[in-house]
Coordinates of C-alpha atoms in Angstrom, one line a residue:
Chain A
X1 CA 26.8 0.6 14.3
X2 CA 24.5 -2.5 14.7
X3 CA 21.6 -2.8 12.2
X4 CA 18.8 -5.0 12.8
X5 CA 16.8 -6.4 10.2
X6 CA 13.0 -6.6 11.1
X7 CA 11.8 -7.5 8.0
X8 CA 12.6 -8.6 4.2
X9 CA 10.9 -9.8 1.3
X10 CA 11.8 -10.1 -2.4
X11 CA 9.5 -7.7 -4.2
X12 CA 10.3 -6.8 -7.9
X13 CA 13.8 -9.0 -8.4
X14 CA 14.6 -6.6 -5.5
X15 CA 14.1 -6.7 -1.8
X16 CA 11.6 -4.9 0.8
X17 CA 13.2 -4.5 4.1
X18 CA 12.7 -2.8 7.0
X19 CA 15.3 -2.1 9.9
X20 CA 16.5 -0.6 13.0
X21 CA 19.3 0.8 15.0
X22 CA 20.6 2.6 17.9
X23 CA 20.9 6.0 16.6
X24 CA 23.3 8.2 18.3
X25 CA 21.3 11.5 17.7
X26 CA 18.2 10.7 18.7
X27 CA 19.3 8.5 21.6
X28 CA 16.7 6.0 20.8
X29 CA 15.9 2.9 18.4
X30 CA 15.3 4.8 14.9
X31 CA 13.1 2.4 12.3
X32 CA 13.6 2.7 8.3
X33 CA 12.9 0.7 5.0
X34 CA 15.2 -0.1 2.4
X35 CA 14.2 -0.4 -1.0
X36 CA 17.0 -2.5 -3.0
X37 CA 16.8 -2.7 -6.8
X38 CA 17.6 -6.0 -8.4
X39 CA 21.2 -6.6 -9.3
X40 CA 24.7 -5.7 -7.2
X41 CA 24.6 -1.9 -7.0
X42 CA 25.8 0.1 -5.8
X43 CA 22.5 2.1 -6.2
X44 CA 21.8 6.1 -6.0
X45 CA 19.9 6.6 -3.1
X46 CA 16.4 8.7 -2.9
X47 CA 15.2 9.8 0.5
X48 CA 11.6 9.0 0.7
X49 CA 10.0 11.5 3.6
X50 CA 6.2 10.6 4.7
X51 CA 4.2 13.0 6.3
X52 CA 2.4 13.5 9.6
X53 CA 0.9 10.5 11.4
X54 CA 3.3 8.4 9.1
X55 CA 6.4 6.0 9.5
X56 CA 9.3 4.1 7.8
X57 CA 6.1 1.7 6.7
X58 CA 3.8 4.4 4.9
X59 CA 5.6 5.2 1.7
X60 CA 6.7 1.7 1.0
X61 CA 3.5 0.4 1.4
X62 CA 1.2 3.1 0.0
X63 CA 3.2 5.1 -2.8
X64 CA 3.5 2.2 -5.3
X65 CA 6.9 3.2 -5.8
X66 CA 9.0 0.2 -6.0
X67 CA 8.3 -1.6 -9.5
X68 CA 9.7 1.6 -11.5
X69 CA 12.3 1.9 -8.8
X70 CA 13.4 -1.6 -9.5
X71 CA 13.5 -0.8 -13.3
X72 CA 14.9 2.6 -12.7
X73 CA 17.8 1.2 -10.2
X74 CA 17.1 3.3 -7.3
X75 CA 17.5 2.6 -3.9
X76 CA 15.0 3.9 -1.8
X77 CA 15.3 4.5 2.1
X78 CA 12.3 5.3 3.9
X79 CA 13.2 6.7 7.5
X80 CA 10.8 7.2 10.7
X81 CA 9.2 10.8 11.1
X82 CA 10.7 10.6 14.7
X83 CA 11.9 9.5 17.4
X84 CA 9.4 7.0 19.4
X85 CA 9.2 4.7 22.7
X86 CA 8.0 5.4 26.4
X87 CA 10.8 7.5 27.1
X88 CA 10.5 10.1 24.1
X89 CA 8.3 12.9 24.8
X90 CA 4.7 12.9 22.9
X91 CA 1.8 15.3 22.4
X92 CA -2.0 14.2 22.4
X93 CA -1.9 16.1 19.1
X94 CA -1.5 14.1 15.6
X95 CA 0.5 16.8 14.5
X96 CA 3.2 17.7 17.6
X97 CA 5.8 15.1 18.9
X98 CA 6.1 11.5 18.1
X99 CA 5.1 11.3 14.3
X100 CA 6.0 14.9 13.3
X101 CA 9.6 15.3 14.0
X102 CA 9.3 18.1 11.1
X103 CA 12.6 16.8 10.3
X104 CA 14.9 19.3 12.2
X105 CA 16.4 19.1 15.6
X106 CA 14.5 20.5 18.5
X107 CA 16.4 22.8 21.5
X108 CA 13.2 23.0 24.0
X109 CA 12.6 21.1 26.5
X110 CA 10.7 17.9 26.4
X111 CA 11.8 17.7 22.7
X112 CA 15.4 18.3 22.6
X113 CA 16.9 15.3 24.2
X114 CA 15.2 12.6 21.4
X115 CA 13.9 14.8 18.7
X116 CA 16.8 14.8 16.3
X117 CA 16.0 14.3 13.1
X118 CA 18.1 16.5 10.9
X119 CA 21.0 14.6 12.5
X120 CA 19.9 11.6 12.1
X121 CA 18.9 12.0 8.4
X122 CA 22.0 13.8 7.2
X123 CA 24.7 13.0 9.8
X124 CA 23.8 9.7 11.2
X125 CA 21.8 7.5 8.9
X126 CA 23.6 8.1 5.6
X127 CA 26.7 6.4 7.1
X128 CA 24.7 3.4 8.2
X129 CA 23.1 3.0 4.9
X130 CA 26.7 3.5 3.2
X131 CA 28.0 0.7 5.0
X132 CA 25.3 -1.7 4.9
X133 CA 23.9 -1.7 2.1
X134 CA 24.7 -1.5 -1.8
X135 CA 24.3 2.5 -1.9
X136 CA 26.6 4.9 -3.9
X137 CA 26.4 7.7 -1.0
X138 CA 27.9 10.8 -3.6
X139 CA 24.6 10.2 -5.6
X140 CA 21.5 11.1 -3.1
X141 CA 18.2 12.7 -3.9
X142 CA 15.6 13.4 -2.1
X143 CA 11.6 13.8 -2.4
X144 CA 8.6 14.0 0.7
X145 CA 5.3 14.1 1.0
X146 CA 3.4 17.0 3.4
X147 CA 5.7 17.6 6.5
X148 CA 8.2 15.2 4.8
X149 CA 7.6 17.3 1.7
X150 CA 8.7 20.3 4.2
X151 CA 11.5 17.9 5.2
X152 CA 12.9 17.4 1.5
X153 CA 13.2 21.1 0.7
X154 CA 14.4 22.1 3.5
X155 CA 16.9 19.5 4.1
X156 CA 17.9 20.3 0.1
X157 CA 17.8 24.1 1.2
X158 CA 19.9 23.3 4.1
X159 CA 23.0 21.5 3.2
X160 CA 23.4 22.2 -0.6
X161 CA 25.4 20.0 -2.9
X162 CA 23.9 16.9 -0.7
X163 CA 21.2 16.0 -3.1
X164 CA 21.3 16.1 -6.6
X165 CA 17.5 16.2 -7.1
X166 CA 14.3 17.3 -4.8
X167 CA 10.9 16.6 -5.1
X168 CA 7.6 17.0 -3.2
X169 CA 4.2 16.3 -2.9
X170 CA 2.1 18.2 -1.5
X171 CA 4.4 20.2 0.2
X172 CA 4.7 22.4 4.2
X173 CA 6.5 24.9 1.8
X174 CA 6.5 28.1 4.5
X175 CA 6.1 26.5 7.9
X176 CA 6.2 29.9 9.6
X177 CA 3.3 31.2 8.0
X178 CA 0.5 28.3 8.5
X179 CA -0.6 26.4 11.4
X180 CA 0.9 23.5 11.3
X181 CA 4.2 25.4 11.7
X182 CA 3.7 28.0 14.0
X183 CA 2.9 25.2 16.3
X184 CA 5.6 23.0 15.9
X185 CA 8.3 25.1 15.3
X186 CA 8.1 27.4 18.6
X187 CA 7.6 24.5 20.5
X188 CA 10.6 22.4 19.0
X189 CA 12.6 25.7 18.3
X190 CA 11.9 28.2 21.3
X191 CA 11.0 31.9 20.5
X192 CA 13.3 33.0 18.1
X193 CA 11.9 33.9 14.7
X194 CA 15.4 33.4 13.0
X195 CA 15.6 29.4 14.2
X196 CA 12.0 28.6 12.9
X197 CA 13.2 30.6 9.6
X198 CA 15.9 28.6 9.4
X199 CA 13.5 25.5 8.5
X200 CA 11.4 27.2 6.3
X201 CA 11.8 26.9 2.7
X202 CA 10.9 30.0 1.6
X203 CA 11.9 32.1 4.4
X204 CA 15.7 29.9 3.3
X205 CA 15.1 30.8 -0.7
X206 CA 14.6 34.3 0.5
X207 CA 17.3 34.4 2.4
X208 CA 19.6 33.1 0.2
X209 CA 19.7 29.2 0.3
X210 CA 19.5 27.8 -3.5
X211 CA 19.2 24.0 -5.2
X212 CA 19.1 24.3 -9.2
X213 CA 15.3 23.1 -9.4
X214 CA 12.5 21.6 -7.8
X215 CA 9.0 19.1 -8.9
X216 CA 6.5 20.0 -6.7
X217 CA 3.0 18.1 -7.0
X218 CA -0.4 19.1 -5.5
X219 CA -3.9 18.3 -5.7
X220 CA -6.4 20.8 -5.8
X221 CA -8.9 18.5 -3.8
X222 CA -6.0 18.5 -0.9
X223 CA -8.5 19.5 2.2
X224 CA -5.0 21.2 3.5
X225 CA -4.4 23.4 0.4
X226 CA -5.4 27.0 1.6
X227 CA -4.9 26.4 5.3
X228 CA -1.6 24.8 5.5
X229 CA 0.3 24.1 2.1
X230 CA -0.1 27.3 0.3
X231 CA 2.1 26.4 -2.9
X232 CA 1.7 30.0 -4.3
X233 CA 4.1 30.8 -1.7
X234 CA 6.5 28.7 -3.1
X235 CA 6.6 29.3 -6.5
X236 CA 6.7 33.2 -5.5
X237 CA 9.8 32.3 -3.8
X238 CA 11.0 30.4 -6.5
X239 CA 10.6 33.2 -9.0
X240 CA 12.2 35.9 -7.3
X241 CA 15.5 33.8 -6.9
X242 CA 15.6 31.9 -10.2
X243 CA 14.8 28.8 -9.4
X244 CA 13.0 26.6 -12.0
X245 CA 9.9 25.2 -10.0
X246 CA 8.0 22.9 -12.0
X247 CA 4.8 23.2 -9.7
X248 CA 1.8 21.0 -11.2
X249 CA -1.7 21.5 -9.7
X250 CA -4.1 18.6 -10.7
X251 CA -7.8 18.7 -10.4
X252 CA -9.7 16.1 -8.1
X253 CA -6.4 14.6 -6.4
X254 CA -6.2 15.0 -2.2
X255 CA -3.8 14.8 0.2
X256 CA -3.3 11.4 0.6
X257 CA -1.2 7.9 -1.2
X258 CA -4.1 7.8 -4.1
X259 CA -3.0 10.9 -4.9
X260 CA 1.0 10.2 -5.1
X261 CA 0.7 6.6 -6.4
X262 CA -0.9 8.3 -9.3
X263 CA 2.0 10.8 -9.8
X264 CA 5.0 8.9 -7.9
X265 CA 6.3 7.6 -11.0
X266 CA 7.3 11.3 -12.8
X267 CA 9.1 11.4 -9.6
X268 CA 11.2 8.9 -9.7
X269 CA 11.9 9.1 -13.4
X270 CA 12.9 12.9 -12.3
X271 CA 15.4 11.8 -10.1
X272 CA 16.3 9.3 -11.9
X273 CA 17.7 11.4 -14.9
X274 CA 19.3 13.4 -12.5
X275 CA 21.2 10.9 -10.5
Chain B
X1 CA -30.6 -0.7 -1.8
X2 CA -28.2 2.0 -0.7
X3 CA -24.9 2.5 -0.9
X4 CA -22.8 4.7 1.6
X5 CA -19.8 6.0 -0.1
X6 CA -17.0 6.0 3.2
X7 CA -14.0 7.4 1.1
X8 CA -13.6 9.0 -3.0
X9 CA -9.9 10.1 -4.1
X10 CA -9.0 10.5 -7.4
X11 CA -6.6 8.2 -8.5
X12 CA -4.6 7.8 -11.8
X13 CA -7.4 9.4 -13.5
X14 CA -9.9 7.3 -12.5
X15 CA -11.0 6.9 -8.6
X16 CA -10.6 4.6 -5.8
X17 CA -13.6 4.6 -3.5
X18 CA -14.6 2.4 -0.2
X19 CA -18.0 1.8 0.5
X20 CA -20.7 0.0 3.0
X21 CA -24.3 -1.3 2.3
X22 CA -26.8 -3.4 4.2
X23 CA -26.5 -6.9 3.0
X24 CA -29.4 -9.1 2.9
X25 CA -27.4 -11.9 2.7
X26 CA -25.1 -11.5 5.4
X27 CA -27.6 -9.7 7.6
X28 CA -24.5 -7.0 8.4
X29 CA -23.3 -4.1 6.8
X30 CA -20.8 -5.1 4.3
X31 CA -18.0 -3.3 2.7
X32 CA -15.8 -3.1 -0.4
X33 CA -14.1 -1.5 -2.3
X34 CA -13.5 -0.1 -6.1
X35 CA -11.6 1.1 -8.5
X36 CA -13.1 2.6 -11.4
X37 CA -10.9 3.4 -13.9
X38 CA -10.6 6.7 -16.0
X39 CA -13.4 7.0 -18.7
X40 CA -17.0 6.4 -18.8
X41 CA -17.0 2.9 -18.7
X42 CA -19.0 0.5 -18.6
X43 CA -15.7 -1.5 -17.4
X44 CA -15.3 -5.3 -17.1
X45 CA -15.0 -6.1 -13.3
X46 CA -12.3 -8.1 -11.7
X47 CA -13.2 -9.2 -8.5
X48 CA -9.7 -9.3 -6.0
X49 CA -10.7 -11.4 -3.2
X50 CA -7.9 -10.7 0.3
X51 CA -6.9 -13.5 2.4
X52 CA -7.3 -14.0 6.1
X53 CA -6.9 -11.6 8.7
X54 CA -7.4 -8.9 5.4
X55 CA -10.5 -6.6 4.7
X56 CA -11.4 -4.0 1.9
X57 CA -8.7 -2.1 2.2
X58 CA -5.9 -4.6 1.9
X59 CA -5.7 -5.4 -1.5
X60 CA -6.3 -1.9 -2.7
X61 CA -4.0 -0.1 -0.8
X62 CA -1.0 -3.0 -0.9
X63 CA -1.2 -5.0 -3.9
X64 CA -0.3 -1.7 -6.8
X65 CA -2.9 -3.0 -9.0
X66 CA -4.6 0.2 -10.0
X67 CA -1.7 2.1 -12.0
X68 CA -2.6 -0.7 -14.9
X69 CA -6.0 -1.3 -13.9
X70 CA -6.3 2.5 -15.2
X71 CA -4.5 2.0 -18.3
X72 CA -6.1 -1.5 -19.2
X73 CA -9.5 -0.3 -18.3
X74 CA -10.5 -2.4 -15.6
X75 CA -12.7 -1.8 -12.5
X76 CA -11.4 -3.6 -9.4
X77 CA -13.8 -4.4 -7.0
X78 CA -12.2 -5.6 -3.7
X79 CA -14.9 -7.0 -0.7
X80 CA -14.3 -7.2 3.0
X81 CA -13.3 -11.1 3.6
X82 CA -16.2 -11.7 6.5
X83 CA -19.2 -10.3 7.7
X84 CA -18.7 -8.2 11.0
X85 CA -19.4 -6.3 14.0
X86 CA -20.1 -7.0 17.4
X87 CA -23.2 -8.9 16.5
X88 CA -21.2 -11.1 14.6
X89 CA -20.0 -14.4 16.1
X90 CA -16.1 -14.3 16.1
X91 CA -13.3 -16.4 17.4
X92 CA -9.8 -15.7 18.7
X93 CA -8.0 -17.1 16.6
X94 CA -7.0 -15.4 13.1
X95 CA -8.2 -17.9 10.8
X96 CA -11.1 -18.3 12.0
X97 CA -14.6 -16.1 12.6
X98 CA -14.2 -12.3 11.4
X99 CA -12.1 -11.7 9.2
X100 CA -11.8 -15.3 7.7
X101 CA -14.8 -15.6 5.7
X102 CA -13.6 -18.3 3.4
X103 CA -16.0 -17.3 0.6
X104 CA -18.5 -19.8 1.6
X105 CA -22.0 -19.7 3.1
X106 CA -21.9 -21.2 6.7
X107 CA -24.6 -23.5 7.8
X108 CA -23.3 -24.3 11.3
X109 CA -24.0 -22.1 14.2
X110 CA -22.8 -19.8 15.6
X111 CA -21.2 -18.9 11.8
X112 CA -24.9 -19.3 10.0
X113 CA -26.9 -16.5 10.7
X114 CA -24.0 -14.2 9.2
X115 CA -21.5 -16.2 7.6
X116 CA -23.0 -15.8 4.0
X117 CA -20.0 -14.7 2.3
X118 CA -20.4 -17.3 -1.4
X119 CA -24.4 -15.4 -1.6
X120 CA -23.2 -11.9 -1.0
X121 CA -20.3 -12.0 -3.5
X122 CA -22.0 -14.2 -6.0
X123 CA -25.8 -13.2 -5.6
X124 CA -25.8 -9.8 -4.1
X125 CA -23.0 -7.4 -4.4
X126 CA -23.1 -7.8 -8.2
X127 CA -25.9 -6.2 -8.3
X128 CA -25.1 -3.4 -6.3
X129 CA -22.2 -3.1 -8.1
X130 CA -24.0 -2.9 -12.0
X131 CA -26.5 -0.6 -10.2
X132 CA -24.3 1.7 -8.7
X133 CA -20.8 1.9 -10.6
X134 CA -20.1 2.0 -14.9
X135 CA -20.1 -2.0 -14.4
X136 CA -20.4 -4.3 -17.2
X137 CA -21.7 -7.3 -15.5
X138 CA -21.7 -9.1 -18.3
X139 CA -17.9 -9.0 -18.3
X140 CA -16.7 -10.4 -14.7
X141 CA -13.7 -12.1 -13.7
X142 CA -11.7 -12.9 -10.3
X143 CA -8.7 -13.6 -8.5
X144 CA -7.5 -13.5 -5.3
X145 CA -4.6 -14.6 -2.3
X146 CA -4.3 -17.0 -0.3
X147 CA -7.6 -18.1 1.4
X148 CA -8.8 -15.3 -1.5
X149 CA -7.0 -17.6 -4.1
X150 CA -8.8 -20.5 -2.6
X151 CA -12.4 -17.9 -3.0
X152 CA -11.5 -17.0 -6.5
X153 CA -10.9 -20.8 -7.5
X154 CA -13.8 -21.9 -6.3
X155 CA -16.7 -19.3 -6.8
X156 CA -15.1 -19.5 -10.4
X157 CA -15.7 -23.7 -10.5
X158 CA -18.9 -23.5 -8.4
X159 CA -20.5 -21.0 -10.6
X160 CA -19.2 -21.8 -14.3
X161 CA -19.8 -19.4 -16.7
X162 CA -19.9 -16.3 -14.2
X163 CA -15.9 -15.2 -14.8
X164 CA -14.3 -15.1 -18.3
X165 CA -11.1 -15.7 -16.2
X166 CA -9.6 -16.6 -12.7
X167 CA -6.1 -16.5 -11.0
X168 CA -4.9 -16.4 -7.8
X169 CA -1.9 -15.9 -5.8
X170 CA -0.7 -18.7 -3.4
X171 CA -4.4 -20.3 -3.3
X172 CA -5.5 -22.5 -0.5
X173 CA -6.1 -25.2 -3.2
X174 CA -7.1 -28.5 -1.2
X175 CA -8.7 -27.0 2.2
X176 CA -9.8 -30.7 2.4
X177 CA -6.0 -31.6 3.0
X178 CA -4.6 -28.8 5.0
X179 CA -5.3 -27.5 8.6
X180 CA -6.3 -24.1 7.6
X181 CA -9.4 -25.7 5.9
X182 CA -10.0 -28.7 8.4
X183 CA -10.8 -26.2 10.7
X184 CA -12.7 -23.9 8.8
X185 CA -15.2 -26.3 7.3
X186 CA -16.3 -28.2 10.2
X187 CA -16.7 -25.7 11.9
X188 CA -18.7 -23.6 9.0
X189 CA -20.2 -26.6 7.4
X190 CA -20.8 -29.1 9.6
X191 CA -19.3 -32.8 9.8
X192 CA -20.6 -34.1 6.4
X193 CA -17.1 -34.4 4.1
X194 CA -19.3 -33.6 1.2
X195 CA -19.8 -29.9 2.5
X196 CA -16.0 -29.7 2.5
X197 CA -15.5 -31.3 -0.5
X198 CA -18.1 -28.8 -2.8
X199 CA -15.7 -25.7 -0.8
X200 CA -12.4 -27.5 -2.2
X201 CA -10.7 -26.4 -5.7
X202 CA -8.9 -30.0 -5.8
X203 CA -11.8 -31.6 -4.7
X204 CA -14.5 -29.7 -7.2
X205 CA -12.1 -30.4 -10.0
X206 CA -12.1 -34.2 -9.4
X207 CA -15.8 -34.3 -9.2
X208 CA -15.8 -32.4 -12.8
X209 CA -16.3 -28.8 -12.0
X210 CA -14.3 -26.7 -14.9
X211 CA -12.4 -23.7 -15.6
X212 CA -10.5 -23.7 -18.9
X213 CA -7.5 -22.2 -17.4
X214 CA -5.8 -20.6 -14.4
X215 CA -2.9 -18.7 -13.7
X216 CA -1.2 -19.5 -10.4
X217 CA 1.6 -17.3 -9.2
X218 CA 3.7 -19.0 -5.9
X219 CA 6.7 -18.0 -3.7
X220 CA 8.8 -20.4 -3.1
X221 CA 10.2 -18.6 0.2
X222 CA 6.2 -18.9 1.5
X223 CA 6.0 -19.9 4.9
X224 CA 2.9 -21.4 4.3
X225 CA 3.8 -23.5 1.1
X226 CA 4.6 -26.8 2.6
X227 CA 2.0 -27.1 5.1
X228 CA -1.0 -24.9 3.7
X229 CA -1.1 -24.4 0.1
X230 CA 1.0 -27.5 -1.4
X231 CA 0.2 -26.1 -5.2
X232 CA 1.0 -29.8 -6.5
X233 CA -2.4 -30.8 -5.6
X234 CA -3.4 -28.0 -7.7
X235 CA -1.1 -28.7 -10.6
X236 CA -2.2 -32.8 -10.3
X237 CA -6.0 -32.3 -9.9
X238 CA -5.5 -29.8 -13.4
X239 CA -3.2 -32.3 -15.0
X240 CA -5.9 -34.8 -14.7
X241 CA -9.0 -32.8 -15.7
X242 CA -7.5 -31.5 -18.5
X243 CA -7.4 -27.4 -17.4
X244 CA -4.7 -25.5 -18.6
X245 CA -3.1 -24.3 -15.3
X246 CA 0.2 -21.8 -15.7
X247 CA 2.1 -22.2 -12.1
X248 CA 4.7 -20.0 -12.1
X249 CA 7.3 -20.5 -9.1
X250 CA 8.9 -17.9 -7.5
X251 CA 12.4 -18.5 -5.9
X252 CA 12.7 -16.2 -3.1
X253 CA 9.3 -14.2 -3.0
X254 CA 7.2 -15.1 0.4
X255 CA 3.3 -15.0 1.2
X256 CA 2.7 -10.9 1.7
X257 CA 2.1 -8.2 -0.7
X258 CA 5.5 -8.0 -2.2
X259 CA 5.2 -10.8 -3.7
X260 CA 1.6 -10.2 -5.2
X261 CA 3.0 -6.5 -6.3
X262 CA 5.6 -7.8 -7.8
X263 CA 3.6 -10.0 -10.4
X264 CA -0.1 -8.3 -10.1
X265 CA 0.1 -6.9 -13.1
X266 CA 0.9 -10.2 -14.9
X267 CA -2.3 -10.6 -13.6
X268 CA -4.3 -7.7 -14.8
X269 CA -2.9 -8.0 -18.6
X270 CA -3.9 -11.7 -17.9
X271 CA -7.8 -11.0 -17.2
X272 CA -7.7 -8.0 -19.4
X273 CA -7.2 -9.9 -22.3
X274 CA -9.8 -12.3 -21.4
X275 CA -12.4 -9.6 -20.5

């Protein structure tokens, strides 16, 4: 379990680095940042998931997150949205194949051999991060942003007692019922309804699958709002199964890292009270 | 003179917005950025000025100035660091031609006809800025990184009276004395050492140009310490003239944007109480 270290830099008494390893899910080099707080740990740890188009760069360098991190004492880890390279299967599309992993792991061919990210984020990658860095693995949250806001609930939804906390913005919150979705998740998943319910939060709240709360924000500028986020779905979910969404809709704000820097820090004050 | 807005987003209650106008000076369309903070304003401006190889974008989206630019009141305005386009005479090197503007005018083809970067910043874009934006222009001040540091330190000593305040990040200090700047002023200015010396912060504060004080922030992991910023020169030539210069060292912190976000906001409390 060999981790390379691509980059690092001090940044607020802390350090900025960025890594990689052979990942034994995906069968290929998987990239992610490391957020270290200043003193010797060991941190809580809070999954930072970027969106579509993004990597293990785009939330450390856009979401202004670090400074209250560093005040807070919270680790952050900031993985790849998939699996990349020559030999990983792609789409033309900016929202199929490399750079939408959608966070699960796909069974159809070209996807399935490389396109494993639910292993990788909750089997694989926690073990590399408890071993090489100053982490305290029994305290994890999680948070995400778009199709990493998708990952965060779902992942939460999916393997409870893992993360203390969850929060999104601007949430994929019912994958099977928007575009974005019924694209991926056939082609990654195949052609039964079950598996792309499965990784769908509120297909998984109505079937069942609980965490204690959730902070959900979204801006009501977000060009993807009606189309492909739909957070009414959510908190209809949410109400019929007793879970305490606090779901904020702000005026003006879009889909994009103006919009979170300006909110990132409720986040991380969330999970940091809960961690 | 119009102003083409490329990008708006609401951000931390105020909005950070790219934009493009025809410069007169520079012969190109120019860009920049700014932040306008929440409010009606008018807002003092602090100019950020990017370093080679950077453009509008850079400081705004890596340096996490805005969260206290909203609170202190501050609009941020943040220009491209070179004319450009395929007009635009270039060179393949990266500290040289597009993108390395060096805040000066050029006088030396093939730089001249475009290179105009000291009249667009000092002579034009303030005026686009107090006629499009809740400027107060009577309120300006500037900093900037690296060969930005070495703009903000001297627009500030070549035009006295312009900025209430100036500070920079890991300045080019003497380009006089270091092989960043012995290429860059030949080849912009021509083979007279007077040019180079009246485009030199040392060299401007020897001959008697004044600021009253400056704030320097340095990493002391910078790879570029020893052989192109040597802030000692900097510290001597302020020692001598009398200005009240606060160098602060860094152990550990290096040349990027972790660094400057971990201290920018040193900064913005700096110029906000000056402004």
């Amino acid at each position: 379990m060999t981790v390379e270290t691509l980059s690092s830099a001090a940044c607020h008494g802390g350090c900025q680095s960025f890594h990689s390893h052979a990942s034994a899910s995906t069968g290929t080099v998987m990239k992610f940042g490391v957020f270290t707080p200043p003193g010797d740990g060991p941190f809580p740890v809070l999954w930072c998931l970027a969106g579509l188009t993004c990597n293990e760069e785009t939330f450390a360098i856009k979401a202004g997150a670090q400074r209250l991190a560093a005040e807070l004492g919270l680790m952050l880890v900031t993985p790849d949205t998939s699996p990349r390279g020559e030999g990983v299967a792609d789409d033309p599309a900016w929202d199929m194949g490399q750079g939408a992993g959608f966070y699960l792991d796909a069974t159809q061919a070209p996807w399935a051999p490389h396109f494993a990210m639910e292993s990788w984020i909750i089997g694989e990658l926690p073990g590399v991060i408890g071993a090489h860095f100053p982490a305290d693995m029994e305290r994890q949250s999680i948070m995400g942003h778009s199709m990493g806001g998708h990952g965060a609930l779902v992942l939460a939804l999916r393997h409870p007692g893992r993360f203390r906390s969850v929060s999104a913005f601007a949430p994929i919150v019912a994958p099977t019922a928007v575009p974005w979705g019924q694209k991926a998740l056939p082609a990654y998943l195949g052609d039964d309804p079950a598996a792309w319910a499965a990784h769908d939060a509120c297909a998984l709240i109505a079937g069942g699958a609980r965490v204690a709360e959730l902070l959900v924000d979204q801006g009501l500028a977000d060009n993807f709002l009606d189309a492909q986020l739909q957070p009414e779905r959510l908190a209809a979910a949410c109400a019929a199964a007793g879970i305490a969404l606090t779901l904020r809709r702000h005026d003006g704000y879009d889909h994009g890292y103006w919009f979170i820097q300006s909110f990132v820090g409720d986040h991380l004050r969330w999970h940091g009270a809960r961690l």
